[in-house]
Amino acid sequence: MQQTQQDAQIDRAFVRIAEGQVHYRTAQPVAPAKPAALPLWMIHASPASSTTLIGLVGQLGLTRHVIAPDTLGNGDSAPPAETAPQMPYYAAAALRTMDALGVGAIDLYGSHTGAHIAVEIAIAAPHRVRRMILDGIGMFSPEDTEELLANYAPAIEPDFFGSQFNWAWHFVRDQAWFFPWFKRDRAHLRGLDAPSAEVLHMITVDVLKAIRTYHLGYRAAFAHDDYARLPLVRAHTLVMADESDPLKKGVEAAAGLLPSAVKRYLNFDWTAAGQAQKAALIARFLDSD
């Protein structure tokens, strides 16, 4: 999740919308190709921020303008204005952020919670979205949805004992080992090694920054009616997931519901080399006829 010397330079900035300031990362080639590729708008997964996309932003920024905001209520962005925002709200906020930055037509990438936001952006503004990539999207049964809404993302408030620090660290660690994280038993092991101390720290800090609001995006994603909404997307879409992704079961269902889609299962790791391979696959999809 760190930049390498082979990456495009990533800058950080803020832009103001009605809710407050939106923080974003951006990268672009020193000498853009002519004709230039469309800007790529990238939306991160919960519960972190655009920090988790640094590797992809740096690689994809070598060939196109990339913008990766922290979604409202995550990272360094302002919280949502609504107390129980749903996916159309997050999509509308993203479109207003694009307007504030002077961004028109785009290609679109979303991972996990970001994938659900991307779907709603593509539905709300089909004239702006040329191609879309869904990198892991949850497609849950009504029973699973009910359980996830009840248990996955509890509302947390800071207290005088600092229990939020201990809770956030274990929440991030257990997500890496179990799915869902609150079922800490052999049957729900993901079979992965522990994340590095650096990754645990980085994501835990992101959760703590947004401790009062991190859960809102999760709950909107779990409540999203994917089976009804995906058929409304017009953009040609790549639906993909890493083999280690607990949401990889959603690839088949999502691709089957989209009017124009291809699907891929990936085996790239989180090293710089693995993220470069993943970025190359994304670029090939975006640049293909």
PDB file of C-alpha atoms in Angstrom:
ATOM      1  CA  MET A   1       0.000   0.000   0.000  1.00  0.00           C
ATOM      2  CA  GLN A   2       3.056   2.212  -0.304  1.00  0.00           C
ATOM      3  CA  GLN A   3       4.275   3.979  -3.393  1.00  0.00           C
ATOM      4  CA  THR A   4       7.309   2.756  -5.292  1.00  0.00           C
ATOM      5  CA  GLN A   5       9.718   4.656  -7.506  1.00  0.00           C
ATOM      6  CA  GLN A   6       7.900   3.215 -10.521  1.00  0.00           C
ATOM      7  CA  ASP A   7       4.563   4.783  -9.502  1.00  0.00           C
ATOM      8  CA  ALA A   8       3.095   8.082 -10.589  1.00  0.00           C
ATOM      9  CA  GLN A   9       3.333  10.824  -7.989  1.00  0.00           C
ATOM     10  CA  ILE A  10       0.269  10.866  -5.737  1.00  0.00           C
ATOM     11  CA  ASP A  11      -0.945  14.200  -4.404  1.00  0.00           C
ATOM     12  CA  ARG A  12      -3.513  14.808  -1.667  1.00  0.00           C
ATOM     13  CA  ALA A  13      -6.063  17.598  -1.537  1.00  0.00           C
ATOM     14  CA  PHE A  14      -9.506  18.625  -0.318  1.00  0.00           C
ATOM     15  CA  VAL A  15     -12.555  19.912  -2.134  1.00  0.00           C
ATOM     16  CA  ARG A  16     -15.649  21.376  -0.495  1.00  0.00           C
ATOM     17  CA  ILE A  17     -19.213  20.156  -1.018  1.00  0.00           C
ATOM     18  CA  ALA A  18     -22.352  20.822   1.036  1.00  0.00           C
ATOM     19  CA  GLU A  19     -21.383  18.343   3.790  1.00  0.00           C
ATOM     20  CA  GLY A  20     -17.912  19.815   4.225  1.00  0.00           C
ATOM     21  CA  GLN A  21     -14.492  18.935   2.875  1.00  0.00           C
ATOM     22  CA  VAL A  22     -13.831  15.758   0.904  1.00  0.00           C
ATOM     23  CA  HIS A  23     -10.271  14.454   1.027  1.00  0.00           C
ATOM     24  CA  TYR A  24      -8.906  12.754  -2.076  1.00  0.00           C
ATOM     25  CA  ARG A  25      -5.750  11.319  -3.586  1.00  0.00           C
ATOM     26  CA  THR A  26      -4.908  11.958  -7.203  1.00  0.00           C
ATOM     27  CA  ALA A  27      -2.264  10.983  -9.730  1.00  0.00           C
ATOM     28  CA  GLN A  28      -1.762  11.569 -13.426  1.00  0.00           C
ATOM     29  CA  PRO A  29       0.883  11.015 -16.104  1.00  0.00           C
ATOM     30  CA  VAL A  30       3.574  13.635 -16.599  1.00  0.00           C
ATOM     31  CA  ALA A  31       2.866  13.625 -20.336  1.00  0.00           C
ATOM     32  CA  PRO A  32      -0.717  12.425 -20.992  1.00  0.00           C
ATOM     33  CA  ALA A  33      -1.351  10.412 -24.131  1.00  0.00           C
ATOM     34  CA  LYS A  34      -3.320  12.013 -26.943  1.00  0.00           C
ATOM     35  CA  PRO A  35      -6.186  11.462 -26.984  1.00  0.00           C
ATOM     36  CA  ALA A  36      -6.084  11.247 -23.190  1.00  0.00           C
ATOM     37  CA  ALA A  37      -7.854   8.433 -21.381  1.00  0.00           C
ATOM     38  CA  LEU A  38     -10.922   9.344 -19.350  1.00  0.00           C
ATOM     39  CA  PRO A  39     -10.304  10.103 -15.678  1.00  0.00           C
ATOM     40  CA  LEU A  40     -10.652   7.066 -13.418  1.00  0.00           C
ATOM     41  CA  TRP A  41     -12.716   7.614 -10.260  1.00  0.00           C
ATOM     42  CA  MET A  42     -11.803   5.030  -7.599  1.00  0.00           C
ATOM     43  CA  ILE A  43     -13.916   4.274  -4.517  1.00  0.00           C
ATOM     44  CA  HIS A  44     -12.368   2.366  -1.632  1.00  0.00           C
ATOM     45  CA  ALA A  45     -13.745  -0.404   0.580  1.00  0.00           C
ATOM     46  CA  SER A  46     -14.918   0.003   4.162  1.00  0.00           C
ATOM     47  CA  PRO A  47     -13.757   0.554   6.857  1.00  0.00           C
ATOM     48  CA  ALA A  48     -10.630   2.328   5.619  1.00  0.00           C
ATOM     49  CA  SER A  49      -9.990   5.139   3.158  1.00  0.00           C
ATOM     50  CA  SER A  50      -8.213   5.794  -0.114  1.00  0.00           C
ATOM     51  CA  THR A  51      -4.998   4.714   1.652  1.00  0.00           C
ATOM     52  CA  THR A  52      -5.899   1.148   0.642  1.00  0.00           C
ATOM     53  CA  LEU A  53      -5.841   2.173  -3.033  1.00  0.00           C
ATOM     54  CA  ILE A  54      -2.412   3.838  -3.035  1.00  0.00           C
ATOM     55  CA  GLY A  55      -0.752   0.990  -4.942  1.00  0.00           C
ATOM     56  CA  LEU A  56      -3.374   1.006  -7.693  1.00  0.00           C
ATOM     57  CA  VAL A  57      -3.599   4.801  -7.873  1.00  0.00           C
ATOM     58  CA  GLY A  58       0.164   5.080  -8.312  1.00  0.00           C
ATOM     59  CA  GLN A  59       0.252   2.499 -11.089  1.00  0.00           C
ATOM     60  CA  LEU A  60      -2.873   3.604 -12.949  1.00  0.00           C
ATOM     61  CA  GLY A  61      -1.808   7.231 -12.651  1.00  0.00           C
ATOM     62  CA  LEU A  62       1.019   6.471 -15.068  1.00  0.00           C
ATOM     63  CA  THR A  63      -1.497   6.297 -17.925  1.00  0.00           C
ATOM     64  CA  ARG A  64      -4.540   8.335 -16.840  1.00  0.00           C
ATOM     65  CA  HIS A  65      -5.822  10.899 -14.350  1.00  0.00           C
ATOM     66  CA  VAL A  66      -6.927   9.024 -11.217  1.00  0.00           C
ATOM     67  CA  ILE A  67      -9.033  10.489  -8.394  1.00  0.00           C
ATOM     68  CA  ALA A  68      -9.624   8.448  -5.231  1.00  0.00           C
ATOM     69  CA  PRO A  69     -11.703  10.234  -2.570  1.00  0.00           C
ATOM     70  CA  ASP A  70     -12.305   9.172   0.998  1.00  0.00           C
ATOM     71  CA  THR A  71     -16.037   8.509   1.099  1.00  0.00           C
ATOM     72  CA  LEU A  72     -18.112  10.642   3.452  1.00  0.00           C
ATOM     73  CA  GLY A  73     -17.671   9.469   7.028  1.00  0.00           C
ATOM     74  CA  ASN A  74     -14.373   7.702   6.298  1.00  0.00           C
ATOM     75  CA  GLY A  75     -10.725   8.724   6.338  1.00  0.00           C
ATOM     76  CA  ASP A  76     -10.313  12.492   6.317  1.00  0.00           C
ATOM     77  CA  SER A  77     -13.623  13.374   4.651  1.00  0.00           C
ATOM     78  CA  ALA A  78     -16.562  15.073   6.344  1.00  0.00           C
ATOM     79  CA  PRO A  79     -19.360  12.888   7.731  1.00  0.00           C
ATOM     80  CA  PRO A  80     -22.607  12.342   5.837  1.00  0.00           C
ATOM     81  CA  ALA A  81     -25.381  14.853   6.414  1.00  0.00           C
ATOM     82  CA  GLU A  82     -27.927  12.060   6.911  1.00  0.00           C
ATOM     83  CA  THR A  83     -28.130   9.880  10.011  1.00  0.00           C
ATOM     84  CA  ALA A  84     -28.817   6.685   8.045  1.00  0.00           C
ATOM     85  CA  PRO A  85     -27.551   7.359   4.514  1.00  0.00           C
ATOM     86  CA  GLN A  86     -28.256   4.825   1.780  1.00  0.00           C
ATOM     87  CA  MET A  87     -26.303   4.098  -1.376  1.00  0.00           C
ATOM     88  CA  PRO A  88     -28.085   6.658  -3.613  1.00  0.00           C
ATOM     89  CA  TYR A  89     -27.000   9.352  -1.138  1.00  0.00           C
ATOM     90  CA  TYR A  90     -23.343   8.296  -1.307  1.00  0.00           C
ATOM     91  CA  ALA A  91     -23.566   8.236  -5.106  1.00  0.00           C
ATOM     92  CA  ALA A  92     -25.090  11.728  -5.208  1.00  0.00           C
ATOM     93  CA  ALA A  93     -22.331  13.006  -2.914  1.00  0.00           C
ATOM     94  CA  ALA A  94     -19.710  11.491  -5.223  1.00  0.00           C
ATOM     95  CA  LEU A  95     -21.293  13.160  -8.250  1.00  0.00           C
ATOM     96  CA  ARG A  96     -21.333  16.496  -6.432  1.00  0.00           C
ATOM     97  CA  THR A  97     -17.653  15.981  -5.609  1.00  0.00           C
ATOM     98  CA  MET A  98     -16.923  15.379  -9.293  1.00  0.00           C
ATOM     99  CA  ASP A  99     -18.794  18.554 -10.167  1.00  0.00           C
ATOM    100  CA  ALA A 100     -16.791  20.520  -7.610  1.00  0.00           C
ATOM    101  CA  LEU A 101     -13.567  19.226  -9.182  1.00  0.00           C
ATOM    102  CA  GLY A 102     -14.726  19.904 -12.735  1.00  0.00           C
ATOM    103  CA  VAL A 103     -14.709  16.202 -13.623  1.00  0.00           C
ATOM    104  CA  GLY A 104     -17.177  15.157 -16.332  1.00  0.00           C
ATOM    105  CA  ALA A 105     -17.210  11.744 -18.000  1.00  0.00           C
ATOM    106  CA  ILE A 106     -15.298   9.020 -16.171  1.00  0.00           C
ATOM    107  CA  ASP A 107     -14.357   5.410 -15.904  1.00  0.00           C
ATOM    108  CA  LEU A 108     -15.330   4.047 -12.513  1.00  0.00           C
ATOM    109  CA  TYR A 109     -13.851   1.579  -9.996  1.00  0.00           C
ATOM    110  CA  GLY A 110     -15.364   0.462  -6.694  1.00  0.00           C
ATOM    111  CA  SER A 111     -14.265  -2.114  -4.141  1.00  0.00           C
ATOM    112  CA  HIS A 112     -16.690  -3.720  -1.641  1.00  0.00           C
ATOM    113  CA  THR A 113     -18.674  -0.788  -0.182  1.00  0.00           C
ATOM    114  CA  GLY A 114     -17.213   1.281  -3.004  1.00  0.00           C
ATOM    115  CA  ALA A 115     -18.639  -1.175  -5.539  1.00  0.00           C
ATOM    116  CA  HIS A 116     -22.166  -0.508  -4.294  1.00  0.00           C
ATOM    117  CA  ILE A 117     -21.581   3.239  -4.523  1.00  0.00           C
ATOM    118  CA  ALA A 118     -20.226   2.788  -8.045  1.00  0.00           C
ATOM    119  CA  VAL A 119     -23.373   0.923  -9.101  1.00  0.00           C
ATOM    120  CA  GLU A 120     -25.559   3.802  -7.949  1.00  0.00           C
ATOM    121  CA  ILE A 121     -23.334   6.372  -9.681  1.00  0.00           C
ATOM    122  CA  ALA A 122     -23.638   4.411 -12.929  1.00  0.00           C
ATOM    123  CA  ILE A 123     -27.429   4.288 -12.564  1.00  0.00           C
ATOM    124  CA  ALA A 124     -27.812   7.961 -11.615  1.00  0.00           C
ATOM    125  CA  ALA A 125     -25.470   9.315 -14.303  1.00  0.00           C
ATOM    126  CA  PRO A 126     -25.205   6.826 -17.182  1.00  0.00           C
ATOM    127  CA  HIS A 127     -24.054   9.602 -19.506  1.00  0.00           C
ATOM    128  CA  ARG A 128     -20.966  10.125 -17.334  1.00  0.00           C
ATOM    129  CA  VAL A 129     -19.849   6.521 -16.780  1.00  0.00           C
ATOM    130  CA  ARG A 130     -18.202   4.799 -19.736  1.00  0.00           C
ATOM    131  CA  ARG A 131     -16.830   1.637 -18.095  1.00  0.00           C
ATOM    132  CA  MET A 132     -17.022   0.290 -14.562  1.00  0.00           C
ATOM    133  CA  ILE A 133     -15.033  -2.158 -12.452  1.00  0.00           C
ATOM    134  CA  LEU A 134     -16.546  -3.879  -9.421  1.00  0.00           C
ATOM    135  CA  ASP A 135     -13.707  -5.317  -7.338  1.00  0.00           C
ATOM    136  CA  GLY A 136     -15.566  -7.568  -4.901  1.00  0.00           C
ATOM    137  CA  ILE A 137     -19.267  -6.966  -4.345  1.00  0.00           C
ATOM    138  CA  GLY A 138     -21.408  -8.572  -1.662  1.00  0.00           C
ATOM    139  CA  MET A 139     -24.468 -10.403  -2.976  1.00  0.00           C
ATOM    140  CA  PHE A 140     -26.193 -11.670   0.144  1.00  0.00           C
ATOM    141  CA  SER A 141     -29.363 -13.586   0.911  1.00  0.00           C
ATOM    142  CA  PRO A 142     -32.056 -11.829   2.970  1.00  0.00           C
ATOM    143  CA  GLU A 143     -31.026 -13.943   5.972  1.00  0.00           C
ATOM    144  CA  ASP A 144     -27.349 -13.038   5.632  1.00  0.00           C
ATOM    145  CA  THR A 145     -28.230  -9.380   5.121  1.00  0.00           C
ATOM    146  CA  GLU A 146     -30.257  -9.327   8.325  1.00  0.00           C
ATOM    147  CA  GLU A 147     -27.409 -10.928  10.276  1.00  0.00           C
ATOM    148  CA  LEU A 148     -24.780  -8.583   8.846  1.00  0.00           C
ATOM    149  CA  LEU A 149     -26.861  -5.489   9.538  1.00  0.00           C
ATOM    150  CA  ALA A 150     -27.319  -6.624  13.128  1.00  0.00           C
ATOM    151  CA  ASN A 151     -23.721  -7.584  13.882  1.00  0.00           C
ATOM    152  CA  TYR A 152     -21.071  -6.485  11.403  1.00  0.00           C
ATOM    153  CA  ALA A 153     -20.724  -2.746  11.989  1.00  0.00           C
ATOM    154  CA  PRO A 154     -21.823  -1.665  15.467  1.00  0.00           C
ATOM    155  CA  ALA A 155     -22.028   2.025  16.277  1.00  0.00           C
ATOM    156  CA  ILE A 156     -19.056   2.939  18.467  1.00  0.00           C
ATOM    157  CA  GLU A 157     -18.609   5.974  20.701  1.00  0.00           C
ATOM    158  CA  PRO A 158     -15.348   7.015  22.377  1.00  0.00           C
ATOM    159  CA  ASP A 159     -15.287   6.560  26.146  1.00  0.00           C
ATOM    160  CA  PHE A 160     -13.059   7.548  29.068  1.00  0.00           C
ATOM    161  CA  PHE A 161     -11.513   4.062  29.185  1.00  0.00           C
ATOM    162  CA  GLY A 162     -10.354   4.270  25.561  1.00  0.00           C
ATOM    163  CA  SER A 163     -12.108   1.006  24.758  1.00  0.00           C
ATOM    164  CA  GLN A 164     -12.569   2.201  21.172  1.00  0.00           C
ATOM    165  CA  PHE A 165      -8.817   1.760  20.587  1.00  0.00           C
ATOM    166  CA  ASN A 166      -8.828  -1.876  21.653  1.00  0.00           C
ATOM    167  CA  TRP A 167     -12.071  -2.558  19.775  1.00  0.00           C
ATOM    168  CA  ALA A 168     -10.852  -0.992  16.515  1.00  0.00           C
ATOM    169  CA  TRP A 169      -7.592  -2.958  16.471  1.00  0.00           C
ATOM    170  CA  HIS A 170      -9.341  -6.284  17.069  1.00  0.00           C
ATOM    171  CA  PHE A 171     -12.043  -5.413  14.526  1.00  0.00           C
ATOM    172  CA  VAL A 172      -9.422  -4.846  11.829  1.00  0.00           C
ATOM    173  CA  ARG A 173      -7.368  -7.903  12.801  1.00  0.00           C
ATOM    174  CA  ASP A 174     -10.362 -10.233  12.963  1.00  0.00           C
ATOM    175  CA  GLN A 175     -11.595  -9.099   9.542  1.00  0.00           C
ATOM    176  CA  ALA A 176      -8.362 -10.481   8.103  1.00  0.00           C
ATOM    177  CA  TRP A 177      -8.833 -13.866   9.779  1.00  0.00           C
ATOM    178  CA  PHE A 178     -12.591 -14.496   9.705  1.00  0.00           C
ATOM    179  CA  PHE A 179     -15.622 -13.760   7.552  1.00  0.00           C
ATOM    180  CA  PRO A 180     -17.784 -12.463   8.935  1.00  0.00           C
ATOM    181  CA  TRP A 181     -15.358 -11.178  11.539  1.00  0.00           C
ATOM    182  CA  PHE A 182     -17.772 -11.679  14.438  1.00  0.00           C
ATOM    183  CA  LYS A 183     -17.888 -15.457  13.856  1.00  0.00           C
ATOM    184  CA  ARG A 184     -14.492 -16.288  15.259  1.00  0.00           C
ATOM    185  CA  ASP A 185     -14.468 -20.047  14.791  1.00  0.00           C
ATOM    186  CA  ARG A 186     -12.831 -22.636  12.545  1.00  0.00           C
ATOM    187  CA  ALA A 187     -15.771 -22.737  10.135  1.00  0.00           C
ATOM    188  CA  HIS A 188     -15.360 -19.042   9.294  1.00  0.00           C
ATOM    189  CA  LEU A 189     -11.577 -18.865   9.010  1.00  0.00           C
ATOM    190  CA  ARG A 190     -10.391 -17.194   5.804  1.00  0.00           C
ATOM    191  CA  GLY A 191      -7.147 -19.169   5.783  1.00  0.00           C
ATOM    192  CA  LEU A 192      -4.920 -16.106   5.483  1.00  0.00           C
ATOM    193  CA  ASP A 193      -1.792 -15.062   7.331  1.00  0.00           C
ATOM    194  CA  ALA A 194      -2.036 -12.124   9.700  1.00  0.00           C
ATOM    195  CA  PRO A 195      -1.668  -8.722   8.019  1.00  0.00           C
ATOM    196  CA  SER A 196       1.598  -6.917   8.632  1.00  0.00           C
ATOM    197  CA  ALA A 197       1.828  -4.678  11.679  1.00  0.00           C
ATOM    198  CA  GLU A 198       2.021  -1.705   9.313  1.00  0.00           C
ATOM    199  CA  VAL A 199      -1.239  -2.609   7.539  1.00  0.00           C
ATOM    200  CA  LEU A 200      -3.009  -3.294  10.842  1.00  0.00           C
ATOM    201  CA  HIS A 201      -1.887   0.077  12.154  1.00  0.00           C
ATOM    202  CA  MET A 202      -2.837   1.976   9.000  1.00  0.00           C
ATOM    203  CA  ILE A 203      -6.372   0.595   8.774  1.00  0.00           C
ATOM    204  CA  THR A 204      -6.934   0.829  12.534  1.00  0.00           C
ATOM    205  CA  VAL A 205      -6.002   4.517  12.423  1.00  0.00           C
ATOM    206  CA  ASP A 206      -8.489   5.010   9.583  1.00  0.00           C
ATOM    207  CA  VAL A 207     -11.226   3.334  11.642  1.00  0.00           C
ATOM    208  CA  LEU A 208     -10.408   5.467  14.677  1.00  0.00           C
ATOM    209  CA  LYS A 209     -10.528   8.653  12.615  1.00  0.00           C
ATOM    210  CA  ALA A 210     -14.078   7.754  11.624  1.00  0.00           C
ATOM    211  CA  ILE A 211     -15.108   5.880  14.764  1.00  0.00           C
ATOM    212  CA  ARG A 212     -18.493   7.635  15.005  1.00  0.00           C
ATOM    213  CA  THR A 213     -19.386   7.169  11.328  1.00  0.00           C
ATOM    214  CA  TYR A 214     -17.451   4.182   9.897  1.00  0.00           C
ATOM    215  CA  HIS A 215     -20.523   1.951  10.290  1.00  0.00           C
ATOM    216  CA  LEU A 216     -22.792   4.041   8.058  1.00  0.00           C
ATOM    217  CA  GLY A 217     -21.203   2.976   4.779  1.00  0.00           C
ATOM    218  CA  TYR A 218     -21.212  -0.662   5.815  1.00  0.00           C
ATOM    219  CA  ARG A 219     -24.894  -0.580   6.699  1.00  0.00           C
ATOM    220  CA  ALA A 220     -25.783   1.146   3.440  1.00  0.00           C
ATOM    221  CA  ALA A 221     -23.859  -1.535   1.531  1.00  0.00           C
ATOM    222  CA  PHE A 222     -25.589  -4.397   3.351  1.00  0.00           C
ATOM    223  CA  ALA A 223     -28.999  -2.787   2.789  1.00  0.00           C
ATOM    224  CA  HIS A 224     -28.340  -2.141  -0.908  1.00  0.00           C
ATOM    225  CA  ASP A 225     -30.819  -4.013  -3.116  1.00  0.00           C
ATOM    226  CA  ASP A 226     -28.212  -5.311  -5.556  1.00  0.00           C
ATOM    227  CA  TYR A 227     -30.509  -7.814  -7.245  1.00  0.00           C
ATOM    228  CA  ALA A 228     -32.898  -5.026  -8.247  1.00  0.00           C
ATOM    229  CA  ARG A 229     -30.302  -2.340  -8.974  1.00  0.00           C
ATOM    230  CA  LEU A 230     -27.599  -4.093 -11.011  1.00  0.00           C
ATOM    231  CA  PRO A 231     -29.844  -4.735 -14.055  1.00  0.00           C
ATOM    232  CA  LEU A 232     -30.274  -0.940 -14.365  1.00  0.00           C
ATOM    233  CA  VAL A 233     -26.572  -0.345 -15.072  1.00  0.00           C
ATOM    234  CA  ARG A 234     -25.762   0.486 -18.703  1.00  0.00           C
ATOM    235  CA  ALA A 235     -21.973   0.702 -18.506  1.00  0.00           C
ATOM    236  CA  HIS A 236     -19.863  -2.224 -19.684  1.00  0.00           C
ATOM    237  CA  THR A 237     -18.535  -3.707 -16.442  1.00  0.00           C
ATOM    238  CA  LEU A 238     -15.678  -5.894 -15.257  1.00  0.00           C
ATOM    239  CA  VAL A 239     -16.753  -7.848 -12.170  1.00  0.00           C
ATOM    240  CA  MET A 240     -13.762  -9.309 -10.397  1.00  0.00           C
ATOM    241  CA  ALA A 241     -12.434 -10.484  -7.053  1.00  0.00           C
ATOM    242  CA  ASP A 242      -9.221 -11.817  -5.632  1.00  0.00           C
ATOM    243  CA  GLU A 243      -9.281 -15.518  -4.771  1.00  0.00           C
ATOM    244  CA  SER A 244      -8.791 -14.542  -1.117  1.00  0.00           C
ATOM    245  CA  ASP A 245     -11.717 -12.089  -1.167  1.00  0.00           C
ATOM    246  CA  PRO A 246     -14.604 -13.228   1.073  1.00  0.00           C
ATOM    247  CA  LEU A 247     -16.978 -11.539  -1.391  1.00  0.00           C
ATOM    248  CA  LYS A 248     -15.776 -13.506  -4.428  1.00  0.00           C
ATOM    249  CA  LYS A 249     -19.010 -15.524  -4.411  1.00  0.00           C
ATOM    250  CA  GLY A 250     -20.761 -12.357  -5.549  1.00  0.00           C
ATOM    251  CA  VAL A 251     -18.890 -12.220  -8.865  1.00  0.00           C
ATOM    252  CA  GLU A 252     -21.051 -14.794 -10.627  1.00  0.00           C
ATOM    253  CA  ALA A 253     -24.355 -13.352  -9.401  1.00  0.00           C
ATOM    254  CA  ALA A 254     -23.419  -9.741 -10.150  1.00  0.00           C
ATOM    255  CA  ALA A 255     -22.087 -10.493 -13.629  1.00  0.00           C
ATOM    256  CA  GLY A 256     -25.261 -12.417 -14.416  1.00  0.00           C
ATOM    257  CA  LEU A 257     -27.469  -9.465 -13.500  1.00  0.00           C
ATOM    258  CA  LEU A 258     -25.555  -6.790 -15.398  1.00  0.00           C
ATOM    259  CA  PRO A 259     -26.632  -6.203 -19.015  1.00  0.00           C
ATOM    260  CA  SER A 260     -23.003  -6.013 -20.224  1.00  0.00           C
ATOM    261  CA  ALA A 261     -20.329  -7.643 -18.083  1.00  0.00           C
ATOM    262  CA  VAL A 262     -17.222  -9.794 -18.027  1.00  0.00           C
ATOM    263  CA  LYS A 263     -15.874 -11.540 -14.932  1.00  0.00           C
ATOM    264  CA  ARG A 264     -12.430 -12.404 -13.621  1.00  0.00           C
ATOM    265  CA  TYR A 265     -11.019 -14.147 -10.573  1.00  0.00           C
ATOM    266  CA  LEU A 266      -7.596 -12.824  -9.620  1.00  0.00           C
ATOM    267  CA  ASN A 267      -4.600 -14.190  -7.763  1.00  0.00           C
ATOM    268  CA  PHE A 268      -2.614 -11.021  -7.098  1.00  0.00           C
ATOM    269  CA  ASP A 269      -1.123 -10.274  -3.682  1.00  0.00           C
ATOM    270  CA  TRP A 270      -0.739  -6.944  -1.888  1.00  0.00           C
ATOM    271  CA  THR A 271       2.932  -6.545  -2.771  1.00  0.00           C
ATOM    272  CA  ALA A 272       3.978  -3.754  -5.123  1.00  0.00           C
ATOM    273  CA  ALA A 273       4.424  -6.330  -7.891  1.00  0.00           C
ATOM    274  CA  GLY A 274       0.975  -7.804  -7.260  1.00  0.00           C
ATOM    275  CA  GLN A 275      -0.702  -4.415  -7.323  1.00  0.00           C
ATOM    276  CA  ALA A 276       1.137  -3.530 -10.538  1.00  0.00           C
ATOM    277  CA  GLN A 277      -0.254  -6.703 -12.146  1.00  0.00           C
ATOM    278  CA  LYS A 278      -3.752  -5.850 -10.960  1.00  0.00           C
ATOM    279  CA  ALA A 279      -3.431  -2.290 -12.255  1.00  0.00           C
ATOM    280  CA  ALA A 280      -2.306  -3.623 -15.639  1.00  0.00           C
ATOM    281  CA  LEU A 281      -5.409  -5.832 -15.849  1.00  0.00           C
ATOM    282  CA  ILE A 282      -7.638  -2.855 -14.999  1.00  0.00           C
ATOM    283  CA  ALA A 283      -5.904  -0.681 -17.599  1.00  0.00           C
ATOM    284  CA  ARG A 284      -6.319  -3.350 -20.289  1.00  0.00           C
ATOM    285  CA  PHE A 285     -10.047  -3.533 -19.597  1.00  0.00           C
ATOM    286  CA  LEU A 286     -10.438   0.243 -19.681  1.00  0.00           C
ATOM    287  CA  ASP A 287      -8.373   0.630 -22.845  1.00  0.00           C
ATOM    288  CA  SER A 288      -9.845  -2.276 -24.818  1.00  0.00           C
ATOM    289  CA  ASP A 289     -12.290  -1.698 -27.661  1.00  0.00           C
TER     290      ASP A 289
END
